[in-house]
Amino acid sequence: MPALPDVYAEDPMLRSWLQRLLGDEGFTNAEGPLKALAAEVMGPLRAAHVEAESHPPVLHRYDGWGGRVDRVEVSAGWERQRVAAAEHAIVALPYLADARERWGARARVVQHALLHLYGPSSAVYSCPVAMTDAAVRVLVDHAPAELRERVVPRLTSRDPERAWTSGQWMTEREGGSDVGRTATVARRDQAGTWRLHGVKWFTSATTADCALALARPEGAPDGSGGLGLFLVERVDPASGRTQLGSTILVNRLKDKLGTRALPTAELTLAGASATPVGDVGGGLRKIAGMLNVTRLHNAVSSAAGMRRGLELAAAYAGARQAFGRPLADLPLHKATLADLGVEAEAAFALVSRGMELMGRVEHGVAGEPEQRALRALVPTVKLLTAKDAVAHASEVLEAFGGAGYIEDTGIPRLLRDAQVLPIWEGTTNVLSLDLLRAESREEAVTALLGDLAEQLAAVRALPPPGVHTDLVERSRAALLERVRAWPDTDGDALQAQLRELAFHLGRTYAAALLARHAAHRRARHGDDRAAGVAQRYAERWLGGIQTRVAAPLGATASG
């Protein structure tokens, strides 16, 4: 594995965005936590990452006396990742009183920066982090006081000895993305306890302390409207005994393409004790906030993985000789790395805006147009960054030549782990269809295009000139015209074009965000690096024929 540069000190892209989004005081307050995490990422967490990948989880169904236990054994490296996530408040930060006082609605931006550093060296512990964050959001929004006050402090604890993690048990053989076909049934026993019966085909973070699960209360109608949302705890709160091996049976661990350190299992719920999250009905409505959180976490993983791949490829290019010169000095390789840098920054820009808006909504300071814009932004950001992450990882692997194909280098894992990102939390097609639903119900896509216009107006308001937005303006106008034509378009024909439109929307919005950042950096800091990134991205994706001039490697790969 090539030498990894300091993931915070040598990432001017990250620091420049934080300076703008947090302001001077907020940025100064964030540097301490970020530097502390970066120091761990460069040392013990990187070693823990390798150890966890080398020792995937193992299922032990029985103890030495033949008793069913269904214990999933994880490595010391995986456990070290859990401890670090708690100690650095990677889940807890947006909910902590001191963080909310220090950064207000921008606490989610700081959390994004922590995840950006932590995720690529976490052996995908970023997955239980995402699900735990989502569980907190759901419980805060919907759980009765007793459940909320008992569980949320554990999920947001910074003490590794008492901190809990949460999973999500949604996917079944019958359903997948179509959760309306959920077959798990919830029945009350004689004592009035709800118990779940069914099979969950794919459950990540199986070693979590609790999980959110969809189930259909007995007698409820078919379809998504009849589902309830339940919290299942590994230790039954009534009896104090583990449910694993008795009412929660681990059928098998999944043999996956990637994310191999992450415990993923198929479970049979054989009367698992569960607590309704609020009223027993309305389960699908309650997970809406959860999906916002997990989809943005998915996008954070995409953007962070792209940045880490770029850092490794750039380090290798500086050390590897070809044709008598370092790879970094060869014009074509330099241009390839420049493109990788631009794509990584565009993904980071999209996620930053998503986290910024989510924080504003959570703090009650977002206007109604911002709330509607977030509704469309989340699926757009998730689907675009996930697909780009796969292509980016493939290009990074190629940048290493044959070494990129050898498992011992660690590079193939980047591609394997990226491949799950378009699948988790809604596939590309599912999310494209969600945009149509968001527009028809809330005019959310129209609101996002309005927010895009405001980003461009902010560019024009900042002197001096030089950050050009003509391509972005034209692309936005074309998108608005297409969306306005939706009501008069045949339904099947409309669905067939949604995927392409979603990518177009995401790239146009990313280009606007890059332009706004570039204008700010030029006006406030005399820095032209971001302007080169914005221009290169817009010309590549919005300009038709590519007429780019190769940017210097230092302008993108190291910045």
XYZ file of C-alpha atoms in Angstrom:
559
model
C 0.000 0.000 0.000
C 1.517 3.393 -0.929
C 2.243 5.897 1.804
C -0.849 7.807 2.867
C -0.433 11.569 3.275
C -1.833 13.249 6.377
C -5.542 12.952 5.642
C -6.336 16.301 7.242
C -3.236 18.495 7.020
C -2.598 17.555 3.383
C -6.206 17.885 2.220
C -6.621 21.556 1.249
C -9.941 20.718 -0.436
C -11.479 19.611 2.857
C -10.127 22.586 4.783
C -11.198 25.141 2.197
C -14.797 23.900 2.182
C -14.919 23.832 5.988
C -13.576 27.382 6.191
C -16.432 28.616 4.005
C -19.236 26.519 5.451
C -18.310 26.919 9.131
C -16.913 30.457 9.184
C -13.691 31.394 10.937
C -14.788 30.611 14.492
C -16.573 27.384 13.573
C -13.588 26.212 11.541
C -11.181 26.938 14.406
C -13.404 24.984 16.795
C -13.515 22.029 14.405
C -9.780 21.727 13.804
C -9.007 20.110 17.162
C -11.433 17.174 16.790
C -10.461 16.698 13.152
C -6.730 16.666 13.815
C -7.208 14.221 16.685
C -9.161 11.825 14.480
C -6.698 12.211 11.593
C -3.846 11.194 13.897
C -5.681 7.965 14.724
C -6.559 7.334 11.078
C -2.885 7.606 10.151
C -1.852 5.087 12.829
C -3.960 2.727 14.940
C -7.132 2.914 12.860
C -5.313 2.136 9.643
C -3.770 -0.895 11.329
C -7.173 -1.871 12.753
C -8.660 -1.556 9.278
C -6.134 -4.033 7.862
C -6.652 -6.417 10.788
C -10.439 -6.353 10.425
C -10.239 -6.991 6.689
C -7.850 -9.901 7.285
C -10.106 -11.512 9.910
C -13.730 -11.377 8.760
C -16.540 -12.279 11.176
C -17.174 -15.903 12.102
C -20.496 -17.444 13.164
C -20.531 -19.829 16.141
C -23.941 -21.478 16.296
C -23.374 -23.639 19.384
C -21.417 -23.457 22.597
C -19.211 -26.249 23.907
C -22.206 -28.024 25.456
C -24.348 -28.004 22.353
C -26.495 -25.049 23.346
C -27.631 -22.733 20.529
C -25.905 -19.342 20.906
C -25.597 -17.856 17.392
C -22.616 -15.761 18.412
C -20.881 -13.716 15.718
C -17.197 -13.313 16.511
C -15.552 -10.130 15.187
C -11.888 -9.184 15.113
C -9.999 -6.901 17.467
C -9.619 -4.480 14.569
C -13.394 -4.254 14.130
C -13.804 -3.670 17.855
C -11.169 -0.898 17.694
C -13.234 0.831 15.026
C -16.281 0.702 17.293
C -14.350 2.297 20.146
C -13.022 5.077 17.901
C -16.488 5.875 16.547
C -17.750 6.410 20.093
C -14.728 8.319 21.377
C -14.707 10.739 18.452
C -18.506 11.280 18.606
C -18.897 10.318 14.967
C -22.537 9.367 15.540
C -23.218 11.543 18.549
C -21.904 14.917 17.437
C -25.094 16.345 15.830
C -27.068 15.466 18.970
C -24.639 16.690 21.657
C -25.588 19.874 23.460
C -22.058 21.324 23.377
C -21.725 20.628 19.636
C -25.084 22.220 18.908
C -24.035 25.246 20.950
C -20.663 25.466 19.199
C -21.803 24.923 15.601
C -25.598 25.118 15.661
C -27.163 23.786 12.464
C -23.657 23.305 11.041
C -22.900 20.421 13.400
C -23.845 18.088 10.535
C -21.106 19.719 8.417
C -18.552 18.923 11.122
C -19.880 15.374 11.334
C -19.429 15.088 7.566
C -15.783 16.088 7.929
C -15.247 13.475 10.655
C -16.838 10.797 8.474
C -14.739 11.948 5.504
C -11.594 11.151 7.507
C -12.868 8.073 9.330
C -14.850 6.120 6.738
C -12.126 4.998 4.308
C -10.043 3.566 7.160
C -12.942 2.026 9.097
C -13.226 -1.376 7.344
C -16.803 -0.178 6.589
C -17.637 0.366 10.246
C -19.127 3.484 8.660
C -22.145 1.236 7.954
C -23.184 0.684 11.603
C -22.327 4.344 12.207
C -24.862 5.334 9.551
C -27.562 3.029 10.859
C -27.016 4.147 14.442
C -27.333 7.792 13.428
C -30.532 6.959 11.554
C -31.952 5.083 14.544
C -31.343 8.108 16.765
C -33.150 10.311 14.266
C -36.162 7.993 14.136
C -36.370 7.535 17.908
C -36.038 11.262 18.583
C -38.783 12.003 16.056
C -41.245 9.171 16.761
C -40.526 7.117 19.894
C -42.486 7.569 23.121
C -40.565 9.179 25.972
C -39.794 5.946 27.846
C -38.201 4.262 24.837
C -36.449 7.408 23.649
C -34.967 8.229 27.056
C -33.772 4.666 27.612
C -32.168 4.011 24.221
C -31.046 7.319 22.658
C -28.457 8.124 25.374
C -26.847 4.737 24.705
C -26.769 5.278 20.937
C -25.186 8.734 21.360
C -22.782 7.884 24.173
C -19.095 8.746 23.811
C -18.190 6.085 26.375
C -17.272 2.897 24.494
C -18.291 0.804 27.505
C -21.918 1.925 27.342
C -22.320 3.050 23.722
C -24.750 1.069 21.578
C -24.922 0.577 17.845
C -28.052 -0.066 15.807
C -28.807 -2.068 12.711
C -31.674 -2.023 10.217
C -33.623 -5.179 9.425
C -35.724 -4.329 6.398
C -34.700 -6.510 3.439
C -36.619 -9.755 2.834
C -36.696 -12.351 0.069
C -40.119 -11.145 -1.021
C -39.425 -7.423 -1.054
C -36.009 -5.871 -1.395
C -36.751 -2.314 -2.492
C -40.487 -3.113 -2.541
C -40.962 -3.046 1.232
C -44.720 -3.247 0.768
C -44.228 -7.013 0.307
C -42.703 -7.392 3.786
C -43.782 -10.781 5.143
C -42.579 -10.497 8.748
C -45.570 -10.537 11.107
C -45.844 -8.875 14.519
C -48.073 -10.597 17.086
C -48.770 -9.843 20.722
C -48.220 -12.626 23.226
C -50.323 -13.230 26.331
C -48.276 -10.704 28.310
C -48.900 -8.020 25.676
C -45.349 -8.070 24.290
C -45.003 -7.669 20.550
C -43.092 -10.531 18.939
C -41.787 -10.674 15.383
C -41.970 -13.761 13.157
C -40.264 -13.892 9.760
C -36.982 -13.964 7.857
C -34.772 -10.957 7.194
C -32.673 -11.892 4.195
C -29.928 -9.262 4.505
C -29.084 -7.565 7.805
C -25.915 -5.502 8.155
C -24.167 -4.952 11.491
C -25.666 -8.135 12.914
C -23.644 -7.657 16.108
C -25.446 -4.364 16.878
C -27.160 -3.886 20.240
C -30.518 -3.100 18.646
C -32.132 -2.767 15.238
C -35.078 -1.098 13.566
C -37.298 -3.608 11.781
C -40.394 -3.368 9.627
C -43.157 -5.880 10.329
C -46.871 -6.175 9.619
C -49.006 -6.259 12.767
C -51.327 -9.237 12.643
C -54.539 -8.251 10.883
C -53.088 -5.112 9.289
C -53.799 -4.578 5.567
C -51.424 -5.683 2.836
C -49.091 -3.197 1.196
C -46.763 -0.591 2.641
C -49.564 1.181 4.503
C -50.032 -1.779 6.854
C -46.452 -1.898 8.133
C -45.264 -1.008 11.611
C -41.811 0.001 12.787
C -40.293 -1.859 15.744
C -37.113 -1.679 17.792
C -35.581 -5.098 18.441
C -32.942 -5.276 21.177
C -30.287 -7.956 21.316
C -30.887 -8.303 25.058
C -34.586 -8.604 25.850
C -35.287 -5.617 28.136
C -37.952 -7.587 30.021
C -35.896 -10.687 30.846
C -32.335 -9.372 30.600
C -31.373 -12.385 28.454
C -29.895 -12.363 24.981
C -32.308 -13.127 22.159
C -29.578 -14.569 19.924
C -29.840 -18.321 19.668
C -33.449 -18.382 20.873
C -35.831 -15.841 19.313
C -33.241 -14.407 16.902
C -31.544 -17.145 14.857
C -28.578 -16.441 12.605
C -29.138 -18.666 9.572
C -25.836 -17.774 7.955
C -23.341 -14.986 7.394
C -23.449 -13.613 3.867
C -20.550 -14.324 1.514
C -20.247 -10.940 -0.224
C -18.279 -9.358 -3.054
C -16.960 -6.686 -0.683
C -17.498 -5.159 2.772
C -16.043 -8.393 4.119
C -15.245 -7.148 7.622
C -18.858 -6.070 8.113
C -21.024 -8.741 9.819
C -23.944 -9.287 7.456
C -26.399 -12.095 8.082
C -29.660 -13.773 7.205
C -31.862 -13.952 10.291
C -34.958 -15.838 11.333
C -37.074 -13.935 13.838
C -38.738 -16.660 15.865
C -40.829 -14.560 18.204
C -38.241 -11.857 18.832
C -39.357 -9.391 21.491
C -39.842 -5.943 19.952
C -41.112 -2.496 20.933
C -43.234 -0.397 18.556
C -41.695 2.957 17.693
C -44.693 5.096 18.557
C -48.099 3.952 17.326
C -48.015 0.476 15.880
C -48.917 1.686 12.378
C -47.315 4.120 9.944
C -43.974 2.348 9.765
C -43.081 3.513 6.291
C -43.769 7.144 7.148
C -41.510 6.896 10.189
C -38.503 5.659 8.228
C -38.511 8.706 5.920
C -36.169 10.578 8.249
C -34.058 7.462 8.613
C -33.610 7.240 4.854
C -32.439 10.846 4.652
C -29.713 10.044 7.162
C -28.590 6.709 5.729
C -28.649 7.907 2.124
C -26.485 10.892 2.977
C -24.124 8.639 4.935
C -23.956 6.430 1.837
C -23.005 9.479 -0.198
C -20.385 10.470 2.385
C -18.841 7.016 1.968
C -18.820 7.466 -1.794
C -17.137 10.868 -1.679
C -14.667 9.900 1.048
C -13.706 6.716 -0.760
C -13.110 8.689 -3.943
C -10.852 11.118 -2.113
C -8.888 8.320 -0.448
C -8.431 6.524 -3.768
C -7.123 9.759 -5.287
C -4.680 10.256 -2.410
C -3.294 6.749 -2.846
C -3.057 7.031 -6.633
C -1.304 10.410 -6.378
C 1.166 9.057 -3.816
C 1.911 6.084 -6.067
C 2.360 8.357 -9.080
C 4.956 10.347 -7.191
C 6.957 7.232 -6.303
C 6.533 5.064 -9.419
C 8.920 5.533 -12.362
C 7.883 4.903 -15.977
C 9.828 5.726 -19.118
C 12.518 7.399 -17.045
C 10.146 9.793 -15.267
C 7.786 9.700 -12.276
C 4.238 8.828 -13.305
C 3.180 12.171 -11.809
C 5.205 13.996 -14.494
C 3.650 12.195 -17.465
C 1.049 14.509 -19.061
C -1.597 11.865 -19.735
C -1.349 10.360 -16.264
C -1.389 13.859 -14.803
C -4.628 14.570 -16.676
C -6.169 11.329 -15.421
C -5.354 12.219 -11.827
C -6.733 15.697 -12.394
C -10.053 14.219 -13.529
C -10.114 11.954 -10.489
C -9.579 14.992 -8.283
C -12.387 16.941 -9.919
C -14.847 14.045 -9.585
C -13.954 13.571 -5.926
C -14.475 17.246 -5.155
C -17.825 17.327 -6.970
C -19.014 14.421 -4.835
C -17.761 16.168 -1.707
C -19.616 19.343 -2.716
C -22.906 17.496 -3.138
C -22.603 15.729 0.207
C -21.605 18.941 1.972
C -24.744 20.672 0.737
C -26.885 17.701 1.703
C -25.487 17.636 5.250
C -25.762 21.407 5.521
C -29.440 21.373 4.547
C -30.238 18.390 6.777
C -28.716 20.224 9.721
C -30.816 23.297 8.960
C -33.990 21.205 8.776
C -33.179 19.402 12.043
C -32.595 22.712 13.821
C -35.816 24.210 12.516
C -34.088 27.059 10.656
C -34.674 25.815 7.093
C -37.287 27.653 5.085
C -40.036 25.746 3.304
C -38.208 25.890 -0.071
C -35.065 24.438 1.554
C -37.062 21.604 3.083
C -38.515 20.718 -0.308
C -35.100 21.049 -1.965
C -33.610 18.588 0.533
C -36.337 16.104 -0.332
C -35.065 15.982 -3.929
C -31.409 16.501 -3.131
C -31.018 13.369 -0.980
C -31.915 10.784 -3.674
C -30.019 12.808 -6.286
C -26.835 12.992 -4.235
C -26.991 9.354 -3.238
C -27.508 7.920 -6.712
C -24.933 10.114 -8.463
C -22.121 9.802 -5.919
C -22.619 6.043 -5.638
C -22.336 5.441 -9.372
C -19.397 7.825 -9.640
C -17.651 6.055 -6.754
C -17.622 2.763 -8.670
C -16.232 4.341 -11.827
C -13.708 6.311 -9.788
C -12.490 3.220 -7.914
C -12.058 1.386 -11.218
C -9.929 4.237 -12.580
C -7.869 4.331 -9.383
C -7.214 0.607 -9.645
C -6.053 1.086 -13.235
C -3.746 3.912 -12.155
C -1.719 1.311 -10.243
C -1.368 -0.951 -13.263
C -0.902 -4.609 -12.398
C -0.329 -3.795 -8.734
C -3.888 -2.535 -8.546
C -5.152 -6.033 -9.366
C -3.167 -7.765 -6.619
C -4.936 -8.359 -3.321
C -1.795 -7.820 -1.233
C -1.715 -4.145 -2.226
C -5.144 -3.468 -0.727
C -6.259 -1.620 -3.866
C -8.837 -4.189 -5.116
C -10.813 -3.658 -1.905
C -11.536 -0.070 -2.987
C -13.463 -1.339 -6.000
C -15.179 -4.221 -4.186
C -16.411 -1.973 -1.403
C -17.526 0.770 -3.791
C -19.752 -1.633 -5.710
C -22.246 -1.927 -2.856
C -22.873 1.829 -2.704
C -25.352 1.976 -5.621
C -27.294 -0.901 -4.013
C -27.499 0.091 -0.347
C -30.318 2.468 0.639
C -32.072 2.351 -2.718
C -30.801 1.454 -6.176
C -30.288 4.024 -8.912
C -33.609 3.221 -10.566
C -35.542 3.274 -7.276
C -34.114 6.681 -6.398
C -34.772 8.041 -9.874
C -38.431 7.074 -9.481
C -38.409 8.703 -6.060
C -37.622 12.032 -7.705
C -40.845 11.789 -9.688
C -42.773 11.060 -6.504
C -41.067 13.958 -4.716
C -41.985 16.375 -7.489
C -45.587 15.216 -7.833
C -46.226 15.474 -4.082
C -44.076 18.415 -3.013
C -42.643 20.041 -6.162
C -39.308 19.100 -4.638
C -37.328 18.929 -7.890
C -38.586 22.399 -8.799
C -37.454 23.592 -5.368
C -34.008 22.044 -5.898
C -33.694 23.843 -9.227
C -34.647 27.030 -7.410
C -31.893 26.405 -4.877
C -29.531 25.793 -7.780
C -30.451 29.229 -9.156
C -29.607 30.755 -5.772
C -26.164 29.127 -5.867
C -25.538 30.736 -9.241
C -26.816 34.118 -8.020
C -24.285 33.913 -5.181
C -21.523 33.392 -7.750
C -22.552 36.510 -9.660
C -22.661 38.547 -6.453
C -18.988 37.947 -5.637
C -16.206 39.988 -7.280
C -13.902 39.722 -9.101
C -15.368 38.047 -12.213
C -13.858 34.972 -13.753
C -15.924 32.021 -12.535
C -18.103 31.307 -15.553
C -21.515 29.725 -15.105
C -22.975 29.878 -18.625
C -22.964 26.097 -19.057
C -24.618 25.614 -15.678
C -27.251 28.270 -16.383
C -28.199 26.651 -19.691
C -28.313 23.195 -18.150
C -30.561 24.407 -15.329
C -32.954 26.042 -17.797
C -33.182 22.850 -19.833
C -33.886 20.797 -16.716
C -36.614 23.152 -15.573
C -38.286 22.938 -18.965
C -38.217 19.145 -18.839
C -39.651 18.993 -15.313
C -42.452 21.392 -16.231
C -43.399 19.036 -19.077
C -43.788 16.032 -16.751
C -47.552 16.397 -16.174
C -48.179 16.118 -19.921
C -45.791 13.213 -20.534
C -46.905 9.594 -20.896
C -46.163 7.738 -17.661
C -44.064 4.933 -19.129
C -42.132 7.340 -21.347
C -41.481 9.558 -18.346
C -40.178 6.702 -16.223
C -37.839 5.640 -19.000
C -36.093 9.037 -18.979
C -35.864 9.538 -15.207
C -32.484 7.891 -14.720
C -30.786 10.103 -17.293
C -32.526 13.185 -15.902
C -31.424 12.355 -12.345
C -27.779 12.234 -13.411
C -28.200 15.462 -15.373
C -29.758 17.135 -12.330
C -27.031 15.946 -10.000
C -24.191 17.038 -12.264
C -25.740 20.451 -12.870
C -26.235 21.019 -9.155
C -22.677 19.854 -8.416
C -21.336 22.248 -11.035
C -23.234 25.114 -9.401
C -21.863 24.245 -5.958
C -18.317 24.061 -7.304
C -18.766 27.451 -8.994
C -20.044 29.046 -5.798
C -17.111 27.694 -3.823
C -14.690 28.842 -6.515
C -16.100 32.373 -6.512
C -15.769 32.535 -2.743
C -12.177 31.261 -2.762
C -11.181 33.719 -5.472
C -12.896 36.703 -3.831
C -11.856 36.024 -0.232
C -8.517 34.245 -0.592
C -7.205 35.004 -4.086
C -7.174 31.244 -4.711
C -7.786 30.020 -8.283
C -7.531 26.273 -7.594
C -11.266 25.863 -7.080
C -12.045 27.833 -10.236
C -10.059 25.323 -12.286
C -11.985 22.465 -10.681
C -15.364 24.094 -11.377
C -14.515 24.834 -14.990
C -13.131 21.381 -15.675
C -16.203 19.680 -14.188
C -18.728 21.851 -16.053
C -16.956 21.401 -19.378
C -16.724 17.651 -18.933
C -20.350 17.021 -17.989
C -22.322 19.997 -19.289
C -20.309 21.144 -22.275
C -20.980 18.434 -24.848
C -17.677 18.186 -26.730
C -14.831 18.105 -24.241
C -12.515 21.081 -24.797
C -10.650 20.877 -21.514
C -7.121 22.012 -20.840
C -5.339 19.658 -18.449
C -5.135 21.196 -14.985
C -1.887 20.886 -13.055
C -1.764 17.808 -10.854
C -1.277 19.953 -7.772
C -4.512 21.791 -8.518
C -6.656 18.722 -8.106
C -4.912 15.610 -6.865
C -3.474 17.327 -3.792
C -6.213 19.876 -3.433
